[in-house]
Amino acid sequence: MRKPHQITIDRALLVYVLHLAEPYGIDGDVKLQQLAFLCELQLFGQRLKGFHFEFFRYAYGAFSKDLDNDLLSLRRKERVENFSLSDKAGDVLKVMQEGVEGVEGNERVVEILQAVVATYGPQDGSTITKSVETVEIVVPEQPAQKLPIRDISFHSTLLVPARIEVESEFELPPPLLARLNAALGY
Protein backbone atom coordinates (compact mmCIF):
# COMPACT_ATOMS: atom_id res chain seq x y z
CA MET A 1 0.00 0.00 0.00
CA ARG A 2 1.33 3.43 -0.94
CA LYS A 3 2.22 5.92 1.76
CA PRO A 4 0.82 9.49 1.61
CA HIS A 5 4.12 11.01 0.41
CA GLN A 6 4.33 8.34 -2.32
CA ILE A 7 0.83 9.22 -3.52
CA THR A 8 1.85 12.89 -3.72
CA ILE A 9 4.96 11.98 -5.73
CA ASP A 10 2.97 9.63 -8.00
CA ARG A 11 0.43 12.34 -8.77
CA ALA A 12 3.12 14.93 -9.44
CA LEU A 13 5.05 12.55 -11.71
CA LEU A 14 1.80 11.70 -13.49
CA VAL A 15 1.23 15.40 -14.14
CA TYR A 16 4.80 15.58 -15.45
CA VAL A 17 4.30 12.60 -17.79
CA LEU A 18 1.07 14.15 -19.10
CA HIS A 19 3.01 17.38 -19.68
CA LEU A 20 5.70 15.51 -21.61
CA ALA A 21 3.09 13.62 -23.67
CA GLU A 22 1.02 16.67 -24.63
CA PRO A 23 2.79 17.23 -27.97
CA TYR A 24 1.94 13.64 -28.97
CA GLY A 25 -1.53 13.50 -27.48
CA ILE A 26 -2.97 10.86 -25.21
CA ASP A 27 -5.81 9.14 -27.04
CA GLY A 28 -7.19 7.33 -24.00
CA ASP A 29 -6.57 5.52 -20.75
CA VAL A 30 -4.82 2.63 -22.47
CA LYS A 31 -2.00 4.78 -23.80
CA LEU A 32 -1.48 6.54 -20.47
CA GLN A 33 -1.45 3.26 -18.56
CA GLN A 34 1.11 1.76 -20.95
CA LEU A 35 3.31 4.87 -20.85
CA ALA A 36 3.37 4.83 -17.05
CA PHE A 37 4.10 1.09 -17.01
CA LEU A 38 7.00 1.51 -19.45
CA CYS A 39 8.34 4.43 -17.41
CA GLU A 40 8.25 2.35 -14.25
CA LEU A 41 9.95 -0.62 -15.94
CA GLN A 42 12.72 1.57 -17.32
CA LEU A 43 13.25 3.16 -13.94
CA PHE A 44 13.52 -0.21 -12.22
CA GLY A 45 15.90 -1.35 -14.95
CA GLN A 46 18.17 1.52 -13.87
CA ARG A 47 17.64 0.65 -10.18
CA LEU A 48 15.55 3.77 -9.64
CA LYS A 49 12.05 4.31 -8.32
CA GLY A 50 9.75 7.13 -9.31
CA PHE A 51 6.19 5.85 -9.51
CA HIS A 52 4.78 3.44 -6.93
CA PHE A 53 1.99 2.00 -9.07
CA GLU A 54 1.22 -1.72 -8.91
CA PHE A 55 0.29 -3.12 -12.32
CA PHE A 56 -1.56 -6.26 -13.35
CA ARG A 57 -2.14 -7.88 -16.75
CA TYR A 58 -5.22 -6.49 -18.42
CA ALA A 59 -6.86 -7.06 -21.77
CA TYR A 60 -5.02 -4.03 -23.17
CA GLY A 61 -1.58 -4.56 -21.65
CA ALA A 62 -0.73 -3.37 -18.15
CA PHE A 63 -3.21 -1.65 -15.84
CA SER A 64 -2.87 0.09 -12.47
CA LYS A 65 -5.93 0.90 -10.37
CA ASP A 66 -3.79 3.35 -8.36
CA LEU A 67 -2.90 5.25 -11.53
CA ASP A 68 -6.56 5.25 -12.57
CA ASN A 69 -7.59 6.63 -9.15
CA ASP A 70 -4.85 9.26 -9.21
CA LEU A 71 -5.95 10.45 -12.64
CA LEU A 72 -9.55 10.70 -11.43
CA SER A 73 -8.39 12.66 -8.38
CA LEU A 74 -6.37 15.06 -10.55
CA ARG A 75 -9.44 15.61 -12.71
CA ARG A 76 -11.60 16.31 -9.64
CA LYS A 77 -9.00 18.80 -8.37
CA GLU A 78 -9.07 20.40 -11.85
CA ARG A 79 -5.37 19.79 -12.54
CA VAL A 80 -6.18 17.59 -15.53
CA GLU A 81 -8.94 17.94 -18.12
CA ASN A 82 -9.41 14.64 -19.93
CA PHE A 83 -5.70 13.93 -20.63
CA SER A 84 -4.47 17.53 -20.86
CA LEU A 85 -3.15 19.70 -18.09
CA SER A 86 -5.24 22.61 -16.88
CA ASP A 87 -3.75 25.98 -15.98
CA LYS A 88 -3.77 24.89 -12.31
CA ALA A 89 -1.21 22.17 -13.11
CA GLY A 90 1.43 24.81 -13.82
CA ASP A 91 2.17 25.18 -10.10
CA VAL A 92 2.70 21.43 -9.80
CA LEU A 93 5.29 21.53 -12.57
CA LYS A 94 7.08 24.51 -10.96
CA VAL A 95 7.36 22.79 -7.58
CA MET A 96 8.47 19.57 -9.28
CA GLN A 97 11.22 21.43 -11.11
CA GLU A 98 12.48 22.85 -7.81
CA GLY A 99 12.63 19.32 -6.38
CA VAL A 100 14.55 17.99 -9.36
CA GLU A 101 17.25 20.61 -9.91
CA GLY A 102 20.51 19.63 -8.28
CA VAL A 103 19.22 16.31 -6.88
CA GLU A 104 20.97 13.56 -8.84
CA GLY A 105 18.46 10.76 -8.19
CA ASN A 106 15.50 12.99 -9.07
CA GLU A 107 17.28 14.26 -12.19
CA ARG A 108 17.90 10.67 -13.33
CA VAL A 109 14.22 9.77 -12.80
CA VAL A 110 13.10 12.76 -14.87
CA GLU A 111 15.61 11.96 -17.65
CA ILE A 112 14.22 8.42 -17.93
CA LEU A 113 10.62 9.66 -17.99
CA GLN A 114 11.59 12.07 -20.77
CA ALA A 115 13.29 9.30 -22.77
CA VAL A 116 10.36 6.87 -22.43
CA VAL A 117 7.78 9.48 -23.42
CA ALA A 118 9.94 10.60 -26.36
CA THR A 119 10.17 6.97 -27.55
CA TYR A 120 6.62 5.77 -26.94
CA GLY A 121 4.61 9.02 -26.84
CA PRO A 122 4.24 9.20 -30.64
CA GLN A 123 2.62 5.74 -30.69
CA ASP A 124 -1.15 5.37 -30.58
CA GLY A 125 -2.87 3.22 -27.94
CA SER A 126 -2.87 -0.01 -29.94
CA THR A 127 0.78 0.32 -31.02
CA ILE A 128 2.03 1.07 -27.52
CA THR A 129 -0.01 -1.89 -26.22
CA LYS A 130 1.79 -4.14 -28.69
CA SER A 131 5.10 -2.72 -27.44
CA VAL A 132 4.14 -3.52 -23.84
CA GLU A 133 2.92 -7.02 -24.68
CA THR A 134 6.34 -7.93 -26.08
CA VAL A 135 8.10 -6.94 -22.84
CA GLU A 136 9.44 -10.02 -21.08
CA ILE A 137 9.21 -10.27 -17.33
CA VAL A 138 10.57 -12.77 -14.85
CA VAL A 139 8.13 -15.39 -13.60
CA PRO A 140 8.32 -15.30 -9.75
CA GLU A 141 7.85 -19.06 -9.44
CA GLN A 142 10.67 -19.68 -11.92
CA PRO A 143 13.22 -16.82 -11.71
CA ALA A 144 15.27 -18.22 -14.60
CA GLN A 145 12.29 -17.99 -16.94
CA LYS A 146 10.98 -14.87 -18.68
CA LEU A 147 7.62 -14.56 -20.41
CA PRO A 148 6.32 -11.86 -22.73
CA ILE A 149 3.42 -10.03 -21.10
CA ARG A 150 1.05 -11.18 -23.86
CA ASP A 151 1.54 -14.77 -22.60
CA ILE A 152 0.70 -13.97 -18.99
CA SER A 153 -2.87 -14.66 -17.94
CA PHE A 154 -5.21 -11.73 -17.36
CA HIS A 155 -5.36 -10.22 -13.87
CA SER A 156 -1.91 -11.59 -12.95
CA THR A 157 0.27 -9.16 -11.07
CA LEU A 158 3.03 -7.73 -13.27
CA LEU A 159 4.72 -5.18 -11.08
CA VAL A 160 4.82 -4.52 -7.33
CA PRO A 161 7.18 -1.60 -6.62
CA ALA A 162 7.31 -2.28 -2.87
CA ARG A 163 9.08 -5.58 -3.62
CA ILE A 164 11.76 -4.10 -5.85
CA GLU A 165 15.09 -2.98 -4.42
CA VAL A 166 16.52 0.20 -5.90
CA GLU A 167 19.59 2.36 -5.39
CA SER A 168 17.72 5.67 -5.51
CA GLU A 169 14.17 6.91 -5.29
CA PHE A 170 12.49 10.15 -6.31
CA GLU A 171 12.27 12.02 -3.01
CA LEU A 172 11.35 15.49 -1.86
CA PRO A 173 12.00 17.15 1.51
CA PRO A 174 8.89 17.66 3.71
CA PRO A 175 8.55 21.43 3.02
CA LEU A 176 8.59 20.80 -0.74
CA LEU A 177 6.13 17.90 -0.34
CA ALA A 178 3.79 20.24 1.52
CA ARG A 179 4.02 22.81 -1.29
CA LEU A 180 3.46 20.05 -3.85
CA ASN A 181 0.36 18.86 -1.98
CA ALA A 182 -0.97 22.42 -2.03
CA ALA A 183 -0.23 22.74 -5.76
CA LEU A 184 -2.09 19.46 -6.32
CA GLY A 185 -5.08 20.88 -4.40
CA TYR A 186 -4.78 18.80 -1.20
mmCIF file of C-alpha atoms in Angstrom:
data_model
loop_
_atom_site.group_PDB
_atom_site.id
_atom_site.type_symbol
_atom_site.label_atom_id
_atom_site.label_comp_id
_atom_site.label_asym_id
_atom_site.label_seq_id
_atom_site.Cartn_x
_atom_site.Cartn_y
_atom_site.Cartn_z
ATOM 1 C CA MET A 1 0.000 0.000 0.000
ATOM 2 C CA ARG A 2 1.327 3.429 -0.943
ATOM 3 C CA LYS A 3 2.218 5.923 1.764
ATOM 4 C CA PRO A 4 0.818 9.489 1.608
ATOM 5 C CA HIS A 5 4.124 11.007 0.415
ATOM 6 C CA GLN A 6 4.334 8.341 -2.318
ATOM 7 C CA ILE A 7 0.829 9.224 -3.515
ATOM 8 C CA THR A 8 1.854 12.887 -3.721
ATOM 9 C CA ILE A 9 4.958 11.984 -5.731
ATOM 10 C CA ASP A 10 2.971 9.632 -7.996
ATOM 11 C CA ARG A 11 0.429 12.342 -8.772
ATOM 12 C CA ALA A 12 3.118 14.931 -9.438
ATOM 13 C CA LEU A 13 5.051 12.547 -11.713
ATOM 14 C CA LEU A 14 1.797 11.700 -13.489
ATOM 15 C CA VAL A 15 1.231 15.401 -14.144
ATOM 16 C CA TYR A 16 4.804 15.577 -15.450
ATOM 17 C CA VAL A 17 4.304 12.599 -17.791
ATOM 18 C CA LEU A 18 1.069 14.145 -19.100
ATOM 19 C CA HIS A 19 3.007 17.379 -19.677
ATOM 20 C CA LEU A 20 5.703 15.512 -21.614
ATOM 21 C CA ALA A 21 3.094 13.620 -23.672
ATOM 22 C CA GLU A 22 1.019 16.672 -24.634
ATOM 23 C CA PRO A 23 2.791 17.226 -27.971
ATOM 24 C CA TYR A 24 1.941 13.638 -28.969
ATOM 25 C CA GLY A 25 -1.530 13.496 -27.483
ATOM 26 C CA ILE A 26 -2.965 10.863 -25.205
ATOM 27 C CA ASP A 27 -5.810 9.139 -27.044
ATOM 28 C CA GLY A 28 -7.188 7.328 -24.001
ATOM 29 C CA ASP A 29 -6.574 5.523 -20.746
ATOM 30 C CA VAL A 30 -4.824 2.634 -22.470
ATOM 31 C CA LYS A 31 -2.001 4.784 -23.803
ATOM 32 C CA LEU A 32 -1.476 6.538 -20.474
ATOM 33 C CA GLN A 33 -1.447 3.259 -18.557
ATOM 34 C CA GLN A 34 1.112 1.756 -20.954
ATOM 35 C CA LEU A 35 3.306 4.872 -20.853
ATOM 36 C CA ALA A 36 3.372 4.834 -17.051
ATOM 37 C CA PHE A 37 4.102 1.090 -17.014
ATOM 38 C CA LEU A 38 6.998 1.506 -19.454
ATOM 39 C CA CYS A 39 8.337 4.427 -17.407
ATOM 40 C CA GLU A 40 8.246 2.354 -14.252
ATOM 41 C CA LEU A 41 9.945 -0.615 -15.942
ATOM 42 C CA GLN A 42 12.716 1.567 -17.325
ATOM 43 C CA LEU A 43 13.252 3.163 -13.937
ATOM 44 C CA PHE A 44 13.517 -0.210 -12.222
ATOM 45 C CA GLY A 45 15.901 -1.348 -14.954
ATOM 46 C CA GLN A 46 18.172 1.518 -13.875
ATOM 47 C CA ARG A 47 17.635 0.646 -10.181
ATOM 48 C CA LEU A 48 15.546 3.771 -9.640
ATOM 49 C CA LYS A 49 12.046 4.305 -8.315
ATOM 50 C CA GLY A 50 9.750 7.126 -9.309
ATOM 51 C CA PHE A 51 6.188 5.852 -9.510
ATOM 52 C CA HIS A 52 4.781 3.441 -6.930
ATOM 53 C CA PHE A 53 1.986 2.004 -9.071
ATOM 54 C CA GLU A 54 1.222 -1.715 -8.914
ATOM 55 C CA PHE A 55 0.288 -3.124 -12.319
ATOM 56 C CA PHE A 56 -1.556 -6.256 -13.352
ATOM 57 C CA ARG A 57 -2.140 -7.875 -16.747
ATOM 58 C CA TYR A 58 -5.219 -6.490 -18.418
ATOM 59 C CA ALA A 59 -6.864 -7.056 -21.768
ATOM 60 C CA TYR A 60 -5.018 -4.035 -23.166
ATOM 61 C CA GLY A 61 -1.584 -4.562 -21.650
ATOM 62 C CA ALA A 62 -0.730 -3.368 -18.151
ATOM 63 C CA PHE A 63 -3.210 -1.647 -15.842
ATOM 64 C CA SER A 64 -2.874 0.085 -12.470
ATOM 65 C CA LYS A 65 -5.927 0.902 -10.369
ATOM 66 C CA ASP A 66 -3.792 3.350 -8.356
ATOM 67 C CA LEU A 67 -2.895 5.245 -11.526
ATOM 68 C CA ASP A 68 -6.564 5.254 -12.565
ATOM 69 C CA ASN A 69 -7.588 6.626 -9.150
ATOM 70 C CA ASP A 70 -4.854 9.265 -9.205
ATOM 71 C CA LEU A 71 -5.947 10.448 -12.642
ATOM 72 C CA LEU A 72 -9.549 10.697 -11.426
ATOM 73 C CA SER A 73 -8.387 12.659 -8.382
ATOM 74 C CA LEU A 74 -6.367 15.057 -10.550
ATOM 75 C CA ARG A 75 -9.438 15.605 -12.706
ATOM 76 C CA ARG A 76 -11.602 16.310 -9.636
ATOM 77 C CA LYS A 77 -9.002 18.797 -8.373
ATOM 78 C CA GLU A 78 -9.069 20.396 -11.850
ATOM 79 C CA ARG A 79 -5.374 19.795 -12.539
ATOM 80 C CA VAL A 80 -6.183 17.593 -15.530
ATOM 81 C CA GLU A 81 -8.940 17.942 -18.115
ATOM 82 C CA ASN A 82 -9.409 14.642 -19.929
ATOM 83 C CA PHE A 83 -5.701 13.932 -20.628
ATOM 84 C CA SER A 84 -4.475 17.526 -20.860
ATOM 85 C CA LEU A 85 -3.148 19.703 -18.094
ATOM 86 C CA SER A 86 -5.245 22.612 -16.882
ATOM 87 C CA ASP A 87 -3.748 25.979 -15.977
ATOM 88 C CA LYS A 88 -3.769 24.894 -12.313
ATOM 89 C CA ALA A 89 -1.213 22.174 -13.110
ATOM 90 C CA GLY A 90 1.433 24.808 -13.821
ATOM 91 C CA ASP A 91 2.174 25.182 -10.105
ATOM 92 C CA VAL A 92 2.697 21.429 -9.803
ATOM 93 C CA LEU A 93 5.294 21.527 -12.573
ATOM 94 C CA LYS A 94 7.079 24.505 -10.962
ATOM 95 C CA VAL A 95 7.365 22.791 -7.578
ATOM 96 C CA MET A 96 8.471 19.565 -9.279
ATOM 97 C CA GLN A 97 11.225 21.427 -11.109
ATOM 98 C CA GLU A 98 12.478 22.846 -7.807
ATOM 99 C CA GLY A 99 12.632 19.322 -6.382
ATOM 100 C CA VAL A 100 14.552 17.989 -9.356
ATOM 101 C CA GLU A 101 17.252 20.614 -9.908
ATOM 102 C CA GLY A 102 20.514 19.627 -8.279
ATOM 103 C CA VAL A 103 19.224 16.312 -6.878
ATOM 104 C CA GLU A 104 20.973 13.564 -8.838
ATOM 105 C CA GLY A 105 18.458 10.762 -8.192
ATOM 106 C CA ASN A 106 15.499 12.986 -9.072
ATOM 107 C CA GLU A 107 17.279 14.258 -12.192
ATOM 108 C CA ARG A 108 17.900 10.673 -13.335
ATOM 109 C CA VAL A 109 14.223 9.772 -12.801
ATOM 110 C CA VAL A 110 13.103 12.764 -14.870
ATOM 111 C CA GLU A 111 15.606 11.955 -17.652
ATOM 112 C CA ILE A 112 14.222 8.424 -17.931
ATOM 113 C CA LEU A 113 10.619 9.665 -17.989
ATOM 114 C CA GLN A 114 11.591 12.069 -20.775
ATOM 115 C CA ALA A 115 13.286 9.298 -22.768
ATOM 116 C CA VAL A 116 10.359 6.872 -22.426
ATOM 117 C CA VAL A 117 7.778 9.477 -23.425
ATOM 118 C CA ALA A 118 9.941 10.601 -26.365
ATOM 119 C CA THR A 119 10.171 6.974 -27.551
ATOM 120 C CA TYR A 120 6.616 5.771 -26.939
ATOM 121 C CA GLY A 121 4.611 9.025 -26.841
ATOM 122 C CA PRO A 122 4.244 9.205 -30.638
ATOM 123 C CA GLN A 123 2.618 5.743 -30.692
ATOM 124 C CA ASP A 124 -1.155 5.373 -30.577
ATOM 125 C CA GLY A 125 -2.865 3.222 -27.943
ATOM 126 C CA SER A 126 -2.868 -0.010 -29.938
ATOM 127 C CA THR A 127 0.778 0.318 -31.018
ATOM 128 C CA ILE A 128 2.031 1.070 -27.521
ATOM 129 C CA THR A 129 -0.008 -1.886 -26.220
ATOM 130 C CA LYS A 130 1.794 -4.145 -28.688
ATOM 131 C CA SER A 131 5.096 -2.725 -27.435
ATOM 132 C CA VAL A 132 4.136 -3.522 -23.836
ATOM 133 C CA GLU A 133 2.919 -7.017 -24.684
ATOM 134 C CA THR A 134 6.343 -7.926 -26.080
ATOM 135 C CA VAL A 135 8.096 -6.940 -22.838
ATOM 136 C CA GLU A 136 9.439 -10.023 -21.083
ATOM 137 C CA ILE A 137 9.209 -10.267 -17.327
ATOM 138 C CA VAL A 138 10.571 -12.772 -14.845
ATOM 139 C CA VAL A 139 8.135 -15.386 -13.595
ATOM 140 C CA PRO A 140 8.317 -15.299 -9.751
ATOM 141 C CA GLU A 141 7.848 -19.064 -9.439
ATOM 142 C CA GLN A 142 10.671 -19.678 -11.922
ATOM 143 C CA PRO A 143 13.219 -16.816 -11.715
ATOM 144 C CA ALA A 144 15.269 -18.221 -14.595
ATOM 145 C CA GLN A 145 12.287 -17.988 -16.939
ATOM 146 C CA LYS A 146 10.982 -14.867 -18.682
ATOM 147 C CA LEU A 147 7.622 -14.561 -20.411
ATOM 148 C CA PRO A 148 6.316 -11.863 -22.728
ATOM 149 C CA ILE A 149 3.425 -10.029 -21.101
ATOM 150 C CA ARG A 150 1.055 -11.179 -23.859
ATOM 151 C CA ASP A 151 1.541 -14.773 -22.605
ATOM 152 C CA ILE A 152 0.696 -13.969 -18.990
ATOM 153 C CA SER A 153 -2.868 -14.657 -17.935
ATOM 154 C CA PHE A 154 -5.212 -11.726 -17.359
ATOM 155 C CA HIS A 155 -5.361 -10.218 -13.867
ATOM 156 C CA SER A 156 -1.911 -11.595 -12.955
ATOM 157 C CA THR A 157 0.267 -9.164 -11.066
ATOM 158 C CA LEU A 158 3.026 -7.731 -13.270
ATOM 159 C CA LEU A 159 4.720 -5.177 -11.077
ATOM 160 C CA VAL A 160 4.823 -4.519 -7.331
ATOM 161 C CA PRO A 161 7.183 -1.602 -6.623
ATOM 162 C CA ALA A 162 7.313 -2.281 -2.872
ATOM 163 C CA ARG A 163 9.079 -5.579 -3.616
ATOM 164 C CA ILE A 164 11.756 -4.100 -5.854
ATOM 165 C CA GLU A 165 15.092 -2.978 -4.419
ATOM 166 C CA VAL A 166 16.522 0.201 -5.899
ATOM 167 C CA GLU A 167 19.590 2.360 -5.394
ATOM 168 C CA SER A 168 17.722 5.667 -5.510
ATOM 169 C CA GLU A 169 14.173 6.907 -5.286
ATOM 170 C CA PHE A 170 12.486 10.155 -6.312
ATOM 171 C CA GLU A 171 12.271 12.019 -3.015
ATOM 172 C CA LEU A 172 11.354 15.485 -1.858
ATOM 173 C CA PRO A 173 12.003 17.146 1.508
ATOM 174 C CA PRO A 174 8.893 17.665 3.706
ATOM 175 C CA PRO A 175 8.546 21.426 3.025
ATOM 176 C CA LEU A 176 8.587 20.803 -0.736
ATOM 177 C CA LEU A 177 6.134 17.897 -0.339
ATOM 178 C CA ALA A 178 3.789 20.241 1.515
ATOM 179 C CA ARG A 179 4.018 22.809 -1.288
ATOM 180 C CA LEU A 180 3.463 20.046 -3.850
ATOM 181 C CA ASN A 181 0.358 18.864 -1.976
ATOM 182 C CA ALA A 182 -0.974 22.422 -2.028
ATOM 183 C CA ALA A 183 -0.229 22.742 -5.757
ATOM 184 C CA LEU A 184 -2.092 19.462 -6.318
ATOM 185 C CA GLY A 185 -5.084 20.879 -4.404
ATOM 186 C CA TYR A 186 -4.784 18.802 -1.203
#
